[in-house]
Amino acid sequence: MRQNSCISFFKLLGSIFLFFIILTGCKSSGYETRSFYSMGTIVEITLPENNTDVFEKLVAKMEELNDKISTETQNINNAPTGKDISISKHFYFLLQRAAYYNNLSSGKFDITIYTISKLYGFPEGPYSVPDNETIKKHVQKAGFENISFTPKTISKKTDLKIDTGAYSKGYIVDLLVDILKKNNINSGIINAGGDLYLLGTKENRQWRIAIKNPDKGKKYLSVVSFTNKAVVTSGNYERYFIDNQKRYTHIFDAETFESVNNYRSVSVIAQTTEEADGLATVFYLMDIDEIGKICSKTNTPVFIYTLDSKKIRMCGWQKYEVSH
Amino acid sequence: MKYPTKTDIVVILILLAVCLFPLFEDKTTGKDKKLLLLIDKNVYELPLKKQTLNLKQQYGVNMIVETDTNRARITKSDCPEQICVRYGWVEECGEISVCVPNKTAIQIKCEEKKEIDGISQ
């Protein structure tokens, strides 16, 4: 009898012990995050542990796609006018999206605006304001109507320059998400310098993403939680320069050919990273009323941080918001 | 022999205390903060203590990083736009200061920070 109660006592202790081992074991998240430099920014990939081979696949694919798109862009930019330049299926997709965003923004968003923004030193500097003569000369060349493309080729009517940087990074993220799915990974985050896709859930809860406050040390602007969607922010506080007390951001309006400083930041949630990326720039170029009209059509929640530091939530952003 | 003996109980209690300890650990202190130095595809960890580091010799980039017990900043760099220097201190979990031309960044990581999984900026 004494022996029996002793055994059950130890059994009980044993189960308590195991229980706590399991509990404390949960503390380590079971995820691994790797950070590295790619596509002109810091990329952070979070995956369930023990996926080293997938990490490596993703890094290699990201470099390959980025090189491919950059090389194609350079070829097009360096090509003489009137010549047919062959393009990949990826680039054809990007051109179709360029036409879509151009149309959606009534011409404000235009990949040929790089003809002008390049004169200021964007995207990577050194920056300076070009003289009026130079701008005038180049304004005539820019314009989406000056390029024509088929699924296989593109040609330019003028000596313009294009840049798909506003949304091609998002497109690459989406292609990496496809690789994750093919490898049967259904939980993780790909964060390419603040362009994020959230795949699945983190164990038993949804991923939580904070929108950065441009004022250092201040609370996040908003925290959102969702699954199998992307969030991207375009702001005036990362890529810009100041000349004569005027802030020149990297976002240019193709109607006025000028750098635009409309908001401190615009964040968009969409089904794909490419769409969130493109729309964040499109919305940055528009006034609040126009954004409201478009986001209800595209069904994409928007968060705007205005120049006077007001927070505006549109098209259901608050549905994804969690307290923080 | 009587079971359990006093020694058994002491051992069991110690084991329980060890198991329970992580549950009550303070998660908000700087203890779980890490400072990462990212150069191209490589990640290094720098100690969070008061010092000034010249990255030239060990890492081959023309930059100077000043570290503190819970934060760090890039104080000198040969990047033309000086964006990383102007950024100032990185202190919050996930905060990052990037020098694009050198493919270099410093970032604060909080291992057990559960609330936020990423920052959109």
XYZ file of C-alpha atoms in Angstrom:
445
model
C 0.000 0.000 0.000
C 2.722 2.378 1.037
C 4.665 1.363 -2.112
C 1.610 2.058 -4.338
C 0.859 5.513 -2.995
C 4.519 6.310 -3.332
C 4.504 5.288 -7.005
C 1.403 7.364 -7.758
C 2.973 10.291 -5.938
C 5.966 10.077 -8.261
C 3.698 9.619 -11.269
C 1.918 12.805 -10.352
C 5.184 14.648 -9.875
C 6.417 13.212 -13.137
C 3.418 14.554 -15.028
C 3.748 17.976 -13.398
C 7.391 17.959 -14.377
C 6.571 17.011 -17.971
C 3.799 19.577 -18.097
C 6.217 22.359 -17.174
C 8.837 21.105 -19.566
C 6.234 21.337 -22.324
C 5.100 24.769 -21.125
C 8.596 26.189 -20.994
C 9.380 24.472 -24.270
C 6.641 26.559 -25.903
C 8.601 29.627 -24.993
C 11.008 29.098 -27.845
C 8.849 30.047 -30.796
C 9.793 27.253 -33.198
C 10.597 29.851 -35.862
C 13.822 31.039 -37.309
C 14.429 34.490 -38.805
C 17.233 35.230 -41.231
C 18.222 38.721 -42.305
C 20.383 39.574 -45.275
C 20.964 42.297 -47.835
C 19.194 41.941 -51.175
C 17.259 44.072 -53.686
C 18.731 47.286 -52.258
C 17.304 46.678 -48.790
C 17.414 44.398 -45.772
C 15.297 41.303 -46.278
C 14.037 39.334 -43.302
C 12.552 35.873 -43.724
C 10.831 34.048 -40.861
C 10.111 30.342 -41.323
C 9.438 27.342 -39.096
C 12.740 25.921 -37.813
C 14.773 23.359 -39.780
C 14.171 24.816 -43.218
C 17.748 25.718 -44.086
C 17.460 24.399 -47.622
C 14.334 26.485 -48.267
C 16.049 29.620 -46.918
C 18.861 29.064 -49.365
C 16.463 28.483 -52.240
C 14.662 31.739 -51.431
C 17.856 33.803 -51.222
C 19.087 32.416 -54.545
C 15.719 32.980 -56.247
C 15.451 36.512 -54.905
C 18.892 37.420 -56.262
C 18.132 35.776 -59.589
C 14.802 37.568 -60.073
C 16.184 40.902 -58.939
C 19.150 40.612 -61.322
C 16.860 39.586 -64.149
C 14.478 42.507 -63.703
C 17.329 45.014 -63.229
C 19.109 43.757 -66.344
C 15.942 43.918 -68.435
C 15.238 47.422 -67.169
C 18.765 48.549 -68.027
C 18.552 47.013 -71.492
C 15.336 48.862 -72.174
C 16.699 52.134 -70.782
C 19.876 51.902 -72.850
C 18.183 50.778 -76.066
C 17.742 53.210 -78.980
C 14.246 54.465 -79.800
C 12.120 52.468 -82.199
C 13.950 49.206 -81.578
C 12.051 46.076 -80.446
C 13.578 44.718 -77.267
C 12.587 41.226 -76.174
C 11.166 40.818 -72.663
C 10.601 37.923 -70.254
C 7.181 36.823 -69.038
C 7.959 38.429 -65.682
C 8.641 41.756 -67.350
C 5.514 41.482 -69.469
C 3.508 41.039 -66.268
C 5.201 44.111 -64.732
C 4.381 46.186 -67.843
C 0.742 45.121 -67.728
C 0.614 46.181 -64.076
C 2.282 49.489 -65.012
C -0.551 50.114 -67.479
C -3.123 49.195 -64.805
C -1.680 51.583 -62.173
C -1.277 54.325 -64.788
C -4.935 54.020 -65.697
C -6.093 53.707 -62.064
C -4.278 56.914 -61.099
C -5.393 58.836 -64.233
C -1.783 59.167 -65.333
C -0.212 60.271 -62.035
C 1.577 56.944 -61.596
C 3.874 56.287 -64.530
C 6.968 54.057 -64.750
C 8.449 56.468 -67.333
C 8.710 59.195 -64.674
C 12.135 57.715 -63.966
C 13.230 59.853 -66.971
C 12.771 62.814 -64.577
C 13.393 61.365 -61.093
C 16.750 60.006 -62.304
C 17.894 63.609 -62.893
C 17.515 64.209 -59.134
C 19.678 61.187 -58.319
C 16.887 58.752 -57.323
C 16.787 55.997 -56.271
C 20.185 55.812 -54.552
C 21.755 59.264 -54.681
C 23.804 61.396 -54.667
C 20.859 63.791 -54.868
C 20.592 67.300 -56.300
C 17.920 69.437 -57.951
C 18.522 69.653 -61.721
C 18.196 72.994 -63.519
C 14.973 73.913 -65.290
C 16.441 73.561 -68.765
C 17.443 69.950 -68.133
C 14.024 69.132 -66.696
C 12.210 70.747 -69.657
C 14.297 68.769 -72.120
C 13.451 65.463 -70.425
C 9.766 66.157 -69.737
C 9.099 65.839 -73.471
C 10.493 62.313 -73.503
C 8.523 60.935 -70.524
C 4.993 59.490 -70.773
C 3.530 55.999 -70.738
C 2.060 56.567 -74.207
C 5.633 56.622 -75.527
C 6.150 52.920 -74.895
C 4.375 50.075 -76.623
C 4.682 46.431 -75.743
C 3.521 42.952 -76.685
C 3.882 39.760 -74.586
C 7.331 39.316 -76.171
C 8.713 42.793 -76.939
C 8.770 46.439 -75.931
C 9.780 49.536 -77.875
C 10.197 53.206 -77.017
C 9.077 56.148 -79.137
C 11.341 58.552 -77.233
C 14.574 58.245 -75.281
C 12.788 57.669 -71.969
C 13.824 55.684 -68.867
C 11.586 53.314 -66.936
C 11.706 52.004 -63.383
C 9.364 49.379 -61.975
C 10.892 49.665 -58.488
C 7.595 50.913 -57.042
C 6.087 47.433 -57.187
C 8.589 44.910 -58.612
C 10.013 44.226 -55.136
C 6.502 43.212 -54.060
C 6.199 41.008 -57.133
C 9.426 39.198 -56.221
C 8.109 38.641 -52.670
C 4.977 37.031 -54.159
C 7.083 34.695 -56.308
C 9.000 33.660 -53.177
C 5.713 32.955 -51.385
C 4.859 30.610 -54.278
C 8.136 28.765 -53.622
C 7.211 28.400 -49.940
C 3.844 26.907 -50.877
C 5.495 24.510 -53.335
C 7.749 23.354 -50.500
C 4.690 22.728 -48.309
C 5.531 25.553 -45.942
C 2.326 27.272 -44.957
C 3.519 29.571 -42.193
C 6.047 32.394 -42.372
C 6.818 36.012 -43.178
C 8.799 37.545 -46.001
C 9.760 41.126 -45.162
C 11.623 42.973 -47.915
C 12.520 46.273 -46.286
C 9.022 46.847 -44.912
C 7.071 45.152 -47.726
C 5.585 42.155 -45.950
C 3.675 39.049 -46.910
C 2.201 37.046 -44.043
C 1.717 33.391 -44.871
C -0.634 31.325 -42.714
C -0.648 31.767 -38.964
C 1.998 31.683 -36.273
C 1.189 28.456 -34.431
C -2.224 29.301 -32.978
C -2.457 33.028 -33.599
C -2.306 35.433 -36.530
C 0.867 37.350 -37.324
C 1.025 40.904 -35.987
C 2.621 43.697 -37.956
C 3.328 47.222 -36.744
C 3.251 50.328 -38.924
C 6.330 52.339 -38.117
C 6.046 55.791 -36.602
C 8.435 58.090 -38.501
C 9.048 59.961 -35.220
C 11.707 57.997 -33.419
C 10.896 56.434 -30.075
C 7.144 57.033 -30.483
C 4.499 54.303 -30.351
C 3.703 52.386 -33.542
C 1.075 54.125 -35.689
C -1.053 50.992 -35.876
C -0.749 47.249 -35.371
C -2.561 44.928 -37.760
C -3.125 41.210 -37.702
C -4.130 39.033 -40.651
C -3.204 35.993 -42.691
C -2.346 35.253 -46.360
C -2.187 38.923 -47.308
C 0.446 41.623 -47.669
C 1.038 45.046 -46.155
C 3.272 47.716 -47.662
C 4.048 51.288 -46.585
C 5.179 54.195 -48.774
C 6.522 57.158 -46.874
C 8.304 60.461 -47.156
C 10.843 59.633 -44.436
C 13.138 57.035 -45.972
C 14.153 57.976 -49.492
C 14.256 61.761 -49.769
C 16.524 64.747 -49.646
C 16.067 68.342 -48.590
C 17.161 71.273 -50.730
C 16.339 74.880 -49.888
C 14.027 73.678 -47.093
C 11.947 71.706 -49.584
C 11.583 67.948 -49.124
C 12.055 65.933 -52.306
C 10.675 62.388 -51.901
C 11.343 59.523 -54.315
C 7.699 59.566 -55.442
C 7.015 61.694 -58.546
C 3.706 62.741 -60.073
C 3.769 62.132 -63.833
C 1.127 64.823 -64.400
C 3.232 67.619 -62.891
C 6.654 65.918 -63.268
C 7.416 66.947 -59.687
C 8.390 65.167 -56.501
C 5.357 64.763 -54.252
C 5.229 65.214 -50.492
C 1.557 64.459 -49.816
C 1.681 62.308 -46.665
C 4.097 61.113 -44.023
C 3.119 57.556 -44.899
C 0.492 55.482 -46.681
C 0.060 51.777 -45.824
C -2.018 49.317 -47.832
C -3.219 45.769 -47.133
C -3.846 43.667 -50.257
C -4.056 40.060 -51.457
C -0.603 40.222 -53.045
C 2.549 42.115 -52.095
C 2.785 43.440 -55.645
C -0.667 45.028 -55.374
C -0.041 46.455 -51.883
C 3.292 47.835 -53.133
C 1.839 49.440 -56.275
C -1.239 50.839 -54.545
C 0.798 52.353 -51.682
C 2.569 54.500 -54.290
C -0.603 55.182 -56.306
C -2.436 56.324 -53.142
C 0.533 58.428 -52.041
C -0.024 60.477 -55.221
C -3.751 61.073 -54.657
C -5.870 63.178 -52.337
C -7.945 61.567 -49.581
C -11.208 61.610 -51.587
C -9.624 59.900 -54.560
C -8.017 57.281 -52.307
C -11.416 56.558 -50.756
C -12.981 56.002 -54.173
C -10.220 53.721 -55.435
C -9.683 51.641 -52.282
C -13.368 50.737 -52.185
C -13.054 49.517 -55.779
C -9.846 47.553 -55.191
C -11.112 46.413 -51.784
C -7.806 47.249 -50.107
C -7.679 48.691 -46.570
C -5.575 51.878 -46.276
C -3.920 53.683 -43.380
C -2.755 57.257 -43.930
C -0.476 59.288 -41.666
C -0.924 62.881 -42.810
C 1.704 65.643 -42.893
C 0.084 67.128 -39.769
C 0.370 63.704 -38.062
C -3.302 62.687 -38.221
C -4.224 59.040 -38.651
C -6.837 58.203 -41.265
C -8.196 54.667 -41.625
C -10.053 53.786 -44.823
C -11.740 50.847 -46.552
C -11.866 48.643 -43.454
C -8.336 49.099 -42.068
C -9.781 49.102 -38.536
C -11.117 45.557 -39.077
C -7.521 44.290 -39.122
C -6.300 46.484 -36.303
C -5.423 45.004 -32.905
C -4.662 46.879 -29.694
C -1.048 47.475 -28.836
C 13.475 3.449 3.997
C 10.617 5.886 3.810
C 9.629 7.309 0.414
C 9.892 10.049 -0.510
C 12.871 11.036 1.565
C 13.680 14.629 2.430
C 16.386 14.650 -0.245
C 13.871 13.498 -2.878
C 11.568 16.362 -2.010
C 14.381 18.895 -2.122
C 15.502 17.611 -5.527
C 11.929 17.686 -6.826
C 11.385 21.219 -5.558
C 14.606 22.422 -7.166
C 13.600 20.810 -10.460
C 10.173 22.431 -10.288
C 11.696 25.824 -9.522
C 14.045 25.486 -12.501
C 11.120 24.541 -14.745
C 8.953 27.381 -13.518
C 11.653 30.045 -13.663
C 11.335 30.961 -17.373
C 7.595 31.544 -16.942
C 8.173 34.366 -14.486
C 11.175 35.809 -16.212
C 10.857 39.499 -16.966
C 10.452 39.747 -20.720
C 10.725 43.510 -20.977
C 14.305 44.001 -19.845
C 17.190 44.532 -22.228
C 18.425 41.030 -21.466
C 16.867 39.523 -24.570
C 17.981 42.375 -26.828
C 20.607 41.551 -29.411
C 22.546 43.818 -31.712
C 23.071 42.436 -35.186
C 25.499 43.675 -37.784
C 24.408 42.719 -41.283
C 26.911 42.864 -44.118
C 25.569 41.610 -47.449
C 24.513 37.992 -46.744
C 26.346 37.676 -43.427
C 25.047 38.358 -39.948
C 27.287 39.068 -36.953
C 26.294 39.780 -33.384
C 27.889 42.741 -31.646
C 27.961 42.976 -27.844
C 25.650 45.558 -26.300
C 28.119 47.457 -24.134
C 29.617 50.919 -24.113
C 32.222 51.006 -26.849
C 33.139 52.414 -30.237
C 33.882 49.921 -32.996
C 35.754 50.546 -36.193
C 34.405 47.983 -38.675
C 37.210 48.527 -41.190
C 39.693 45.981 -39.945
C 37.471 43.085 -39.026
C 34.638 43.507 -41.519
C 36.183 45.575 -44.307
C 33.586 48.369 -44.383
C 34.488 51.999 -43.758
C 32.147 52.551 -40.833
C 32.248 53.295 -37.132
C 29.551 51.981 -34.812
C 28.989 53.203 -31.297
C 27.267 50.712 -29.005
C 25.684 51.161 -25.604
C 24.055 48.770 -23.137
C 20.705 48.806 -24.953
C 21.226 50.710 -28.224
C 23.664 51.426 -31.035
C 24.302 53.932 -33.825
C 26.478 54.402 -36.868
C 28.621 57.462 -36.178
C 30.801 57.453 -39.292
C 30.377 55.957 -42.732
C 31.663 56.565 -46.241
C 28.112 56.330 -47.654
C 27.552 59.464 -49.792
C 24.108 60.311 -48.392
C 24.929 59.605 -44.711
C 21.402 58.237 -44.232
C 22.557 55.623 -41.706
C 24.509 58.233 -39.707
C 21.598 60.678 -39.718
C 19.279 57.890 -38.566
C 20.794 58.005 -35.075
C 20.252 55.393 -32.381
C 18.557 52.057 -33.046
C 16.905 51.066 -29.804
C 13.488 49.475 -30.304
C 12.958 45.804 -31.191
C 13.345 45.427 -34.943
C 14.687 48.942 -35.468
C 17.264 49.111 -38.233
C 19.716 51.610 -39.704
C 20.873 50.776 -43.227
C 23.803 51.934 -45.339
C 22.751 50.867 -48.841
C 26.037 51.448 -50.742
C 27.969 49.302 -48.246
C 25.166 46.699 -48.012
C 25.533 47.098 -44.262
C 23.021 47.554 -41.459
C 22.749 47.452 -37.694
C 19.562 46.098 -36.182
C 18.159 45.528 -32.703
C 16.577 42.091 -32.326
C 14.473 40.943 -29.419
C 14.437 37.184 -29.374
C 11.432 36.560 -27.191
C 9.397 39.590 -28.136
C 6.080 38.001 -28.909
C 3.844 40.945 -29.627
C 5.128 42.115 -33.025
C 6.303 39.854 -35.845
C 7.387 42.572 -38.289
C 7.413 46.292 -39.045
C 6.113 47.937 -42.211
C 7.935 51.155 -43.046
